Each structure stands twice: as structure tokens, then as C-alpha cells.
Amino acid sequence: MCHYVPAVLSAGLFLSGCYTQHGDECDDRLPTAQVCCDGAGNAVPPASTCPFVCARGTSVASEDECAVSAPPPPVVDAGPGTPDAGPPPRDAAPPPLECPLLRADATCLESFLVEPGVPFELPVTFDACACCAETQCAASVDAASQTLYLTTALCPDPCDCDTCNTPQGSCSVPPLAEGTWNVVVNDAAAFQLPVYPDAGFVPPPPGCASYAEPDVCAVSDRIEPTGWRPSRICAEQHPWAGTPSEVTLIVASDCWSCGQLLGPCQVTLEERHTFDLPPGGELRVSPRYYWTDCDVDCPDVCIEAEQRCIAPPLVPGDFYRVWADGEVMFSFIAGEADYICRVRTP
């Protein structure tokens, strides 16, 4: 497609592409039936008509050749009955929140299961003390990877009081397809959310998922957590008059690697139906860890680590047992003790 050009002349042209020259003069017209063609199959004006030079990134081609080189149009979802429509794209980013961004710490559900195909409110809890601070949350969805993105914020507390309340809020989430969804909170992987139909028998018990520790070197929005056995576990209670007791389970390890990060920690509350113990339930804590994507060279030593795992609300005066890795660690009566610990025997 290109004509020969003397080396002296070509050295003075810095634009790539093809051009036409005849002796010492050049045509000020486009070559017959030829255009400058970009990679999308569009005819674009030349960078110069005398000599005829196509701009960088384009080339001379006939109009027919340029049209043929256009990439195929994207497949558009035509609705039900179109099997090749492909997965829907991620929703547009949620509108920016007005309050300062602060990553929430946990999500608690009355039954740790979400019905597919139905919009819902996803609660978020901040492990903090406030009087009447407002919270904000926005959501977007990537259906292809089954990832739910949350952005959370905690507003300045306008009240001045002696009461210490846990800031809580919720996020409006559109209908989700069936599956186990990866939840990302403020750009860091947090926990996995089961989205499945209710089997119609006994629904899953109440549960709280405390979010995984962010990885500053993360190369993906998804993590693969592994369970670990705590060497120590404590219950920190915050009973408030007229409300269910708020309890945080603190799990600790006395031999942690610098390459390990605290993963999601789930606490479920199973109601007790036997008569050999007082009314109450079983608190089962399942801490997890995952490895950082940072390139670290960890020394062969043990370090201490602990994680705060928020538990579902308890009933003051009821009797609860705390389980970890299949073993009862200790028991307590909600609202009667502020702090209880148990160190596991090696």
C-alpha cells in the first residue's frame, strides 16, 4: 500500500503511516478510493494532504477494507431467551457518601442466609462507641464474579451524652443470584455471604461475620481463608439497660507468622432446646486467616495476634456456652460479667 520514498525525505517525516509523492511535487488530493483508517474501522482525516500522510496509529486503506477491519459489535443482552448475552456488567459505582469514609467491622443477620432474587437490607456494625452518630452505606454489584461492593461511612456524632452505643446501619442491596458471594468493604475483602433458597426446615441460626483484616498488597478482591485454633478466648460484654446484651469474643494466638492476616471471623448463636441446662444458647466462633500478597521474609519466630469477633445480640439473664474448634471454652450469664477469659491447655 505504501509508495517508495527517498531516504532524505523520509527522515524528515516523524508521523507513521503511508503517504504518496510524485517527483518533486505532491498531490493535494486524497489517493483515489483510499482513506486513513483507524483500528476501529473508521475513516479519519489525514495528518497532511501534501504530502498525503496518515496520522500515527492509522494506515492507508480502501474504504471497503477499512469497513471490513472494524471489530464485531458487542453482544447485547436481549432479555430472557438469549443464551449468548453474557454476564451483566458491574453496576455503576454508588454515589459518593457525605460523611467521612470508615470501614465497618461486621455484618450480623438474624438468619445467616440471604434469599436469592429478592432485594434486601444488609446490616453493618461499627466496633466503636457513640451516642447517636449516623452511619451511611452504599452498594454496587459485579454479577459476573458474584462480588458485592460496599462503601461505609460514619458521620460525626452530634450528641453529647454518657451513653455508649454501637453505631449500626444498613445497605440497600439489589437482588442477588444464587451462590456464595464475596463481600468487599471499602476496597478490602471482608467475608463471604451465602445466597441460597431457604430449604424450608430449620433456618440457619443468627450469626455475625467480623470482617477480614485488609491486605495492603492485595492483587485480588477475593481471599481464601483457612480456620485456625485459638490459644486463648475471652468474652467482653457491654450490657445496656432495656436492650439485648452486646458481646464481643476476643480470640488470640500465641504463635502467629508475620505473613498471616486475620481473615473473617464468624460467630453463630444456636438456640438451646434441651432441659439439662438453663435457657440460653451455644456461641460458636470460627476464626480464619489468610496469607498476605506482600513479598515478606518472616523470621522463624512466634508473635502474638488477636481478633475481635462480634457476636449476635444475647438475652440478658440467659446462660451461654462459648465453643471454639469443637470444644467448650467457658460459659457465662449474659449481663452479669464484664470480662471472662479462658486459656486453652496445650
GROMACS .gro file of C-alpha atoms in nm:
model
  346
    1MET     CA    1   0.000   0.000   0.000
    2CYS     CA    2   0.293   0.240   0.058
    3HIS     CA    3   0.494   0.405  -0.222
    4TYR     CA    4   0.872   0.426  -0.215
    5VAL     CA    5   1.011   0.747  -0.064
    6PRO     CA    6   1.373   0.869  -0.081
    7ALA     CA    7   1.562   0.830   0.247
    8VAL     CA    8   1.636   1.203   0.277
    9LEU     CA    9   1.268   1.292   0.261
   10SER     CA   10   1.151   1.012   0.486
   11ALA     CA   11   1.392   1.116   0.759
   12GLY     CA   12   1.211   1.447   0.788
   13LEU     CA   13   0.871   1.289   0.847
   14PHE     CA   14   0.801   1.188   1.208
   15LEU     CA   15   0.445   1.064   1.161
   16SER     CA   16   0.390   0.698   1.097
   17GLY     CA   17   0.164   0.571   0.818
   18CYS     CA   18   0.174   0.576   0.439
   19TYR     CA   19   0.190   0.872   0.206
   20THR     CA   20   0.202   0.944  -0.171
   21GLN     CA   21   0.455   1.159  -0.358
   22HIS     CA   22   0.519   1.215  -0.730
   23GLY     CA   23   0.863   1.356  -0.815
   24ASP     CA   24   0.928   1.696  -0.658
   25GLU     CA   25   0.559   1.775  -0.614
   26CYS     CA   26   0.279   1.611  -0.413
   27ASP     CA   27  -0.089   1.566  -0.466
   28ASP     CA   28  -0.317   1.785  -0.261
   29ARG     CA   29  -0.594   1.536  -0.307
   30LEU     CA   30  -0.667   1.207  -0.135
   31PRO     CA   31  -0.547   0.899  -0.325
   32THR     CA   32  -0.823   0.753  -0.535
   33ALA     CA   33  -1.064   0.544  -0.324
   34GLN     CA   34  -0.820   0.542  -0.031
   35VAL     CA   35  -0.861   0.675   0.323
   36CYS     CA   36  -0.671   0.683   0.652
   37CYS     CA   37  -0.818   0.401   0.861
   38ASP     CA   38  -0.801   0.362   1.240
   39GLY     CA   39  -0.816   0.032   1.431
   40ALA     CA   40  -1.192   0.059   1.480
   41GLY     CA   41  -1.268   0.062   1.107
   42ASN     CA   42  -1.331   0.437   1.084
   43ALA     CA   43  -1.205   0.668   0.809
   44VAL     CA   44  -1.023   0.962   0.969
   45PRO     CA   45  -0.869   1.278   0.819
   46PRO     CA   46  -0.500   1.250   0.725
   47ALA     CA   47  -0.235   1.435   0.921
   48SER     CA   48  -0.126   1.605   0.599
   49THR     CA   49  -0.260   1.618   0.243
   50CYS     CA   50   0.058   1.746   0.081
   51PRO     CA   51   0.228   1.510   0.104
   52PHE     CA   52  -0.057   1.271   0.193
   53VAL     CA   53   0.034   1.139   0.542
   54CYS     CA   54  -0.181   0.931   0.776
   55ALA     CA   55  -0.162   1.010   1.146
   56ARG     CA   56   0.023   0.785   1.388
   57GLY     CA   57  -0.175   0.471   1.459
   58THR     CA   58  -0.366   0.480   1.129
   59SER     CA   59  -0.289   0.343   0.784
   60VAL     CA   60  -0.393   0.385   0.422
   61ALA     CA   61  -0.668   0.151   0.307
   62SER     CA   62  -0.957   0.146   0.068
   63GLU     CA   63  -1.294   0.242   0.211
   64ASP     CA   64  -1.414  -0.118   0.176
   65GLU     CA   65  -1.104  -0.259   0.351
   66CYS     CA   66  -1.141  -0.007   0.634
   67ALA     CA   67  -1.505  -0.105   0.695
   68VAL     CA   68  -1.417  -0.475   0.695
   69SER     CA   69  -1.145  -0.422   0.957
   70ALA     CA   70  -1.394  -0.291   1.213
   71PRO     CA   71  -1.425  -0.518   1.523
   72PRO     CA   72  -1.754  -0.704   1.565
   73PRO     CA   73  -2.018  -0.519   1.769
   74PRO     CA   74  -2.051  -0.623   2.135
   75VAL     CA   75  -2.317  -0.877   2.222
   76VAL     CA   76  -2.616  -0.706   2.379
   77ASP     CA   77  -2.840  -0.878   2.630
   78ALA     CA   78  -3.176  -0.907   2.457
   79GLY     CA   79  -3.352  -1.033   2.769
   80PRO     CA   80  -3.476  -1.382   2.856
   81GLY     CA   81  -3.412  -1.645   2.595
   82THR     CA   82  -3.078  -1.501   2.478
   83PRO     CA   83  -2.819  -1.758   2.594
   84ASP     CA   84  -2.516  -1.576   2.447
   85ALA     CA   85  -2.586  -1.239   2.607
   86GLY     CA   86  -2.302  -1.289   2.859
   87PRO     CA   87  -2.295  -1.183   3.224
   88PRO     CA   88  -2.426  -0.838   3.311
   89PRO     CA   89  -2.158  -0.578   3.388
   90ARG     CA   90  -2.090  -0.440   3.734
   91ASP     CA   91  -2.339  -0.177   3.841
   92ALA     CA   92  -2.234   0.183   3.821
   93ALA     CA   93  -2.035   0.297   4.120
   94PRO     CA   94  -2.259   0.408   4.408
   95PRO     CA   95  -2.294   0.781   4.468
   96PRO     CA   96  -2.029   0.928   4.699
   97LEU     CA   97  -2.122   0.938   5.066
   98GLU     CA   98  -2.142   1.266   5.251
   99CYS     CA   99  -1.978   1.153   5.576
  100PRO     CA  100  -1.613   1.053   5.626
  101LEU     CA  101  -1.543   0.703   5.498
  102LEU     CA  102  -1.481   0.446   5.770
  103ARG     CA  103  -1.476   0.073   5.713
  104ALA     CA  104  -1.742  -0.107   5.918
  105ASP     CA  105  -1.633  -0.406   6.128
  106ALA     CA  106  -1.906  -0.669   6.098
  107THR     CA  107  -2.235  -0.778   5.949
  108CYS     CA  108  -2.496  -0.951   6.168
  109LEU     CA  109  -2.803  -1.130   6.033
  110GLU     CA  110  -3.100  -1.278   6.219
  111SER     CA  111  -3.052  -1.583   5.996
  112PHE     CA  112  -2.718  -1.604   5.819
  113LEU     CA  113  -2.871  -1.669   5.478
  114VAL     CA  114  -2.999  -1.438   5.203
  115GLU     CA  115  -3.285  -1.530   4.970
  116PRO     CA  116  -3.178  -1.509   4.603
  117GLY     CA  117  -3.364  -1.281   4.364
  118VAL     CA  118  -3.501  -1.053   4.637
  119PRO     CA  119  -3.372  -0.705   4.731
  120PHE     CA  120  -3.272  -0.674   5.095
  121GLU     CA  121  -3.106  -0.460   5.361
  122LEU     CA  122  -2.760  -0.578   5.467
  123PRO     CA  123  -2.673  -0.460   5.822
  124VAL     CA  124  -2.332  -0.317   5.907
  125THR     CA  125  -2.185  -0.267   6.256
  126PHE     CA  126  -1.900  -0.043   6.366
  127ASP     CA  127  -1.700  -0.172   6.663
  128ALA     CA  128  -1.697   0.173   6.821
  129CYS     CA  129  -1.863   0.380   7.091
  130ALA     CA  130  -2.101   0.662   7.000
  131CYS     CA  131  -2.404   0.843   7.137
  132CYS     CA  132  -2.622   0.899   6.829
  133ALA     CA  133  -2.386   0.900   6.530
  134GLU     CA  134  -2.540   0.842   6.189
  135THR     CA  135  -2.398   0.582   5.952
  136GLN     CA  136  -2.406   0.561   5.572
  137CYS     CA  137  -2.366   0.271   5.330
  138ALA     CA  138  -2.384   0.227   4.952
  139ALA     CA  139  -2.363  -0.091   4.742
  140SER     CA  140  -2.273  -0.199   4.390
  141VAL     CA  141  -2.272  -0.545   4.235
  142ASP     CA  142  -2.045  -0.738   3.998
  143ALA     CA  143  -2.272  -1.025   3.892
  144ALA     CA  144  -2.005  -1.193   3.677
  145SER     CA  145  -1.772  -1.258   3.973
  146GLN     CA  146  -2.052  -1.266   4.234
  147THR     CA  147  -1.892  -0.983   4.429
  148LEU     CA  148  -2.082  -0.731   4.639
  149TYR     CA  149  -1.902  -0.400   4.694
  150LEU     CA  150  -1.995  -0.190   4.999
  151THR     CA  151  -1.883   0.159   5.091
  152THR     CA  152  -1.942   0.257   5.453
  153ALA     CA  153  -1.908   0.586   5.641
  154LEU     CA  154  -1.954   0.706   5.999
  155CYS     CA  155  -2.081   1.060   6.048
  156PRO     CA  156  -1.959   1.292   6.326
  157ASP     CA  157  -2.154   1.238   6.647
  158PRO     CA  158  -2.381   1.542   6.703
  159CYS     CA  159  -2.483   1.430   7.053
  160ASP     CA  160  -2.307   1.471   7.386
  161CYS     CA  161  -2.411   1.203   7.633
  162ASP     CA  162  -2.269   0.944   7.869
  163THR     CA  163  -2.432   0.655   7.682
  164CYS     CA  164  -2.207   0.433   7.471
  165ASN     CA  165  -2.398   0.287   7.179
  166THR     CA  166  -2.263   0.073   6.895
  167PRO     CA  167  -2.310   0.253   6.561
  168GLN     CA  168  -2.515   0.039   6.324
  169GLY     CA  169  -2.664   0.088   5.981
  170SER     CA  170  -2.770  -0.099   5.670
  171CYS     CA  171  -2.705  -0.105   5.299
  172SER     CA  172  -2.976  -0.144   5.032
  173VAL     CA  173  -2.868  -0.435   4.811
  174PRO     CA  174  -3.037  -0.529   4.482
  175PRO     CA  175  -3.145  -0.891   4.414
  176LEU     CA  176  -2.852  -1.134   4.402
  177ALA     CA  177  -2.822  -1.459   4.212
  178GLU     CA  178  -2.784  -1.786   4.399
  179GLY     CA  179  -2.433  -1.866   4.521
  180THR     CA  180  -2.170  -1.770   4.778
  181TRP     CA  181  -2.095  -1.402   4.729
  182ASN     CA  182  -1.767  -1.230   4.806
  183VAL     CA  183  -1.825  -0.909   5.003
  184VAL     CA  184  -1.573  -0.626   4.968
  185VAL     CA  185  -1.598  -0.334   5.212
  186ASN     CA  186  -1.417  -0.006   5.139
  187ASP     CA  187  -1.195  -0.175   4.878
  188ALA     CA  188  -1.088  -0.467   5.103
  189ALA     CA  189  -1.219  -0.825   5.101
  190ALA     CA  190  -1.437  -0.874   5.411
  191PHE     CA  191  -1.637  -1.201   5.424
  192GLN     CA  192  -1.850  -1.448   5.226
  193LEU     CA  193  -2.229  -1.413   5.211
  194PRO     CA  194  -2.441  -1.724   5.139
  195VAL     CA  195  -2.729  -1.653   4.897
  196TYR     CA  196  -2.944  -1.966   4.871
  197PRO     CA  197  -3.315  -2.054   4.889
  198ASP     CA  198  -3.449  -2.146   5.231
  199ALA     CA  199  -3.476  -2.525   5.248
  200GLY     CA  200  -3.799  -2.494   5.444
  201PHE     CA  201  -3.674  -2.677   5.752
  202VAL     CA  202  -3.490  -2.508   6.040
  203PRO     CA  203  -3.341  -2.181   5.911
  204PRO     CA  204  -2.972  -2.108   5.972
  205PRO     CA  205  -2.909  -1.957   6.317
  206PRO     CA  206  -2.831  -1.591   6.377
  207GLY     CA  207  -2.472  -1.502   6.303
  208CYS     CA  208  -2.219  -1.221   6.276
  209ALA     CA  209  -1.926  -1.206   6.036
  210SER     CA  210  -1.644  -0.978   6.153
  211TYR     CA  211  -1.452  -0.853   5.853
  212ALA     CA  212  -1.110  -0.973   5.745
  213GLU     CA  213  -0.806  -0.756   5.800
  214PRO     CA  214  -0.721  -0.559   5.481
  215ASP     CA  215  -0.414  -0.660   5.281
  216VAL     CA  216  -0.227  -0.353   5.155
  217CYS     CA  217  -0.064  -0.571   4.885
  218ALA     CA  218  -0.383  -0.741   4.768
  219VAL     CA  219  -0.386  -0.829   4.398
  220SER     CA  220  -0.746  -0.956   4.403
  221ASP     CA  221  -1.081  -0.878   4.563
  222ARG     CA  222  -1.111  -1.240   4.676
  223ILE     CA  223  -0.932  -1.424   4.959
  224GLU     CA  224  -0.909  -1.792   5.051
  225PRO     CA  225  -0.928  -1.808   5.433
  226THR     CA  226  -0.829  -2.105   5.648
  227GLY     CA  227  -0.951  -2.187   6.000
  228TRP     CA  228  -0.715  -2.169   6.298
  229ARG     CA  229  -0.727  -2.291   6.659
  230PRO     CA  230  -0.724  -2.011   6.921
  231SER     CA  231  -0.490  -2.047   7.216
  232ARG     CA  232  -0.698  -1.802   7.421
  233ILE     CA  233  -1.053  -1.672   7.401
  234CYS     CA  234  -1.233  -1.402   7.601
  235ALA     CA  235  -1.585  -1.260   7.617
  236GLU     CA  236  -1.623  -0.886   7.657
  237GLN     CA  237  -1.977  -0.783   7.750
  238HIS     CA  238  -2.147  -0.448   7.710
  239PRO     CA  239  -2.490  -0.476   7.874
  240TRP     CA  240  -2.721  -0.178   7.832
  241ALA     CA  241  -3.049  -0.133   8.018
  242GLY     CA  242  -3.353  -0.235   7.816
  243THR     CA  243  -3.155  -0.384   7.524
  244PRO     CA  244  -3.003  -0.726   7.448
  245SER     CA  245  -2.651  -0.771   7.573
  246GLU     CA  246  -2.376  -0.692   7.323
  247VAL     CA  247  -2.085  -0.936   7.339
  248THR     CA  248  -1.753  -0.941   7.156
  249LEU     CA  249  -1.545  -1.261   7.158
  250ILE     CA  250  -1.171  -1.195   7.152
  251VAL     CA  251  -0.973  -1.484   7.003
  252ALA     CA  252  -0.595  -1.490   7.031
  253SER     CA  253  -0.297  -1.686   6.903
  254ASP     CA  254   0.040  -1.700   7.077
  255CYS     CA  255   0.222  -1.824   6.765
  256TRP     CA  256   0.143  -1.612   6.458
  257SER     CA  257   0.351  -1.553   6.144
  258CYS     CA  258   0.421  -1.206   6.006
  259GLY     CA  259   0.283  -1.324   5.671
  260GLN     CA  260  -0.056  -1.416   5.815
  261LEU     CA  261  -0.353  -1.180   5.815
  262LEU     CA  262  -0.670  -1.212   6.020
  263GLY     CA  263  -0.949  -1.340   5.800
  264PRO     CA  264  -1.325  -1.322   5.854
  265CYS     CA  265  -1.444  -1.443   6.194
  266GLN     CA  266  -1.795  -1.582   6.219
  267VAL     CA  267  -1.993  -1.624   6.541
  268THR     CA  268  -2.323  -1.811   6.528
  269LEU     CA  269  -2.582  -1.840   6.803
  270GLU     CA  270  -2.766  -2.173   6.829
  271GLU     CA  271  -3.073  -2.170   7.048
  272ARG     CA  272  -3.075  -2.437   7.318
  273HIS     CA  273  -3.371  -2.677   7.312
  274THR     CA  274  -3.264  -2.916   7.590
  275PHE     CA  275  -3.371  -2.905   7.955
  276ASP     CA  276  -3.042  -3.012   8.115
  277LEU     CA  277  -2.916  -2.651   8.107
  278PRO     CA  278  -3.085  -2.316   8.176
  279PRO     CA  279  -3.239  -2.123   7.885
  280GLY     CA  280  -2.984  -1.969   7.650
  281GLY     CA  281  -2.773  -2.093   7.362
  282GLU     CA  282  -2.442  -2.201   7.215
  283LEU     CA  283  -2.200  -1.941   7.075
  284ARG     CA  284  -1.974  -2.100   6.814
  285VAL     CA  285  -1.678  -1.892   6.698
  286SER     CA  286  -1.490  -1.973   6.376
  287PRO     CA  287  -1.183  -1.752   6.320
  288ARG     CA  288  -0.989  -1.772   5.992
  289TYR     CA  289  -0.664  -1.640   5.848
  290TYR     CA  290  -0.517  -1.583   5.503
  291TRP     CA  291  -0.172  -1.504   5.363
  292THR     CA  292  -0.067  -1.158   5.252
  293ASP     CA  293   0.025  -1.089   4.890
  294CYS     CA  294   0.322  -0.883   5.012
  295ASP     CA  295   0.666  -1.025   4.943
  296VAL     CA  296   0.779  -1.074   5.304
  297ASP     CA  297   1.060  -1.275   5.458
  298CYS     CA  298   0.927  -1.374   5.800
  299PRO     CA  299   1.167  -1.484   6.075
  300ASP     CA  300   1.107  -1.826   6.226
  301VAL     CA  301   0.957  -1.689   6.548
  302CYS     CA  302   0.611  -1.676   6.703
  303ILE     CA  303   0.430  -1.348   6.753
  304GLU     CA  304   0.101  -1.280   6.932
  305ALA     CA  305  -0.216  -1.185   6.750
  306GLU     CA  306  -0.579  -1.135   6.848
  307GLN     CA  307  -0.905  -1.061   6.674
  308ARG     CA  308  -1.235  -0.913   6.790
  309CYS     CA  309  -1.531  -1.126   6.676
  310ILE     CA  310  -1.870  -0.960   6.726
  311ALA     CA  311  -2.146  -1.194   6.843
  312PRO     CA  312  -2.521  -1.177   6.775
  313PRO     CA  313  -2.731  -0.999   7.042
  314LEU     CA  314  -2.794  -1.202   7.359
  315VAL     CA  315  -3.079  -1.205   7.607
  316PRO     CA  316  -2.982  -1.068   7.950
  317GLY     CA  317  -3.001  -1.336   8.217
  318ASP     CA  318  -2.973  -1.631   7.975
  319PHE     CA  319  -2.696  -1.891   8.002
  320TYR     CA  320  -2.448  -1.920   7.712
  321ARG     CA  321  -2.158  -2.151   7.632
  322VAL     CA  322  -1.871  -2.047   7.405
  323TRP     CA  323  -1.735  -2.308   7.161
  324ALA     CA  324  -1.411  -2.294   6.962
  325ASP     CA  325  -1.280  -2.572   6.739
  326GLY     CA  326  -1.536  -2.819   6.875
  327GLU     CA  327  -1.456  -2.754   7.242
  328VAL     CA  328  -1.649  -2.565   7.510
  329MET     CA  329  -1.417  -2.289   7.629
  330PHE     CA  330  -1.630  -2.136   7.906
  331SER     CA  331  -1.985  -2.035   7.993
  332PHE     CA  332  -2.144  -1.716   8.127
  333ILE     CA  333  -2.475  -1.547   8.203
  334ALA     CA  334  -2.544  -1.253   7.974
  335GLY     CA  335  -2.527  -0.920   8.150
  336GLU     CA  336  -2.366  -1.042   8.475
  337ALA     CA  337  -1.993  -1.034   8.398
  338ASP     CA  338  -1.797  -0.774   8.204
  339TYR     CA  339  -1.497  -0.985   8.102
  340ILE     CA  340  -1.431  -1.361   8.101
  341CYS     CA  341  -1.126  -1.543   7.961
  342ARG     CA  342  -1.009  -1.897   7.909
  343VAL     CA  343  -0.660  -2.007   7.808
  344ARG     CA  344  -0.655  -2.336   7.617
  345THR     CA  345  -0.437  -2.608   7.761
  346PRO     CA  346  -0.170  -2.715   7.507
   0.00000   0.00000   0.00000
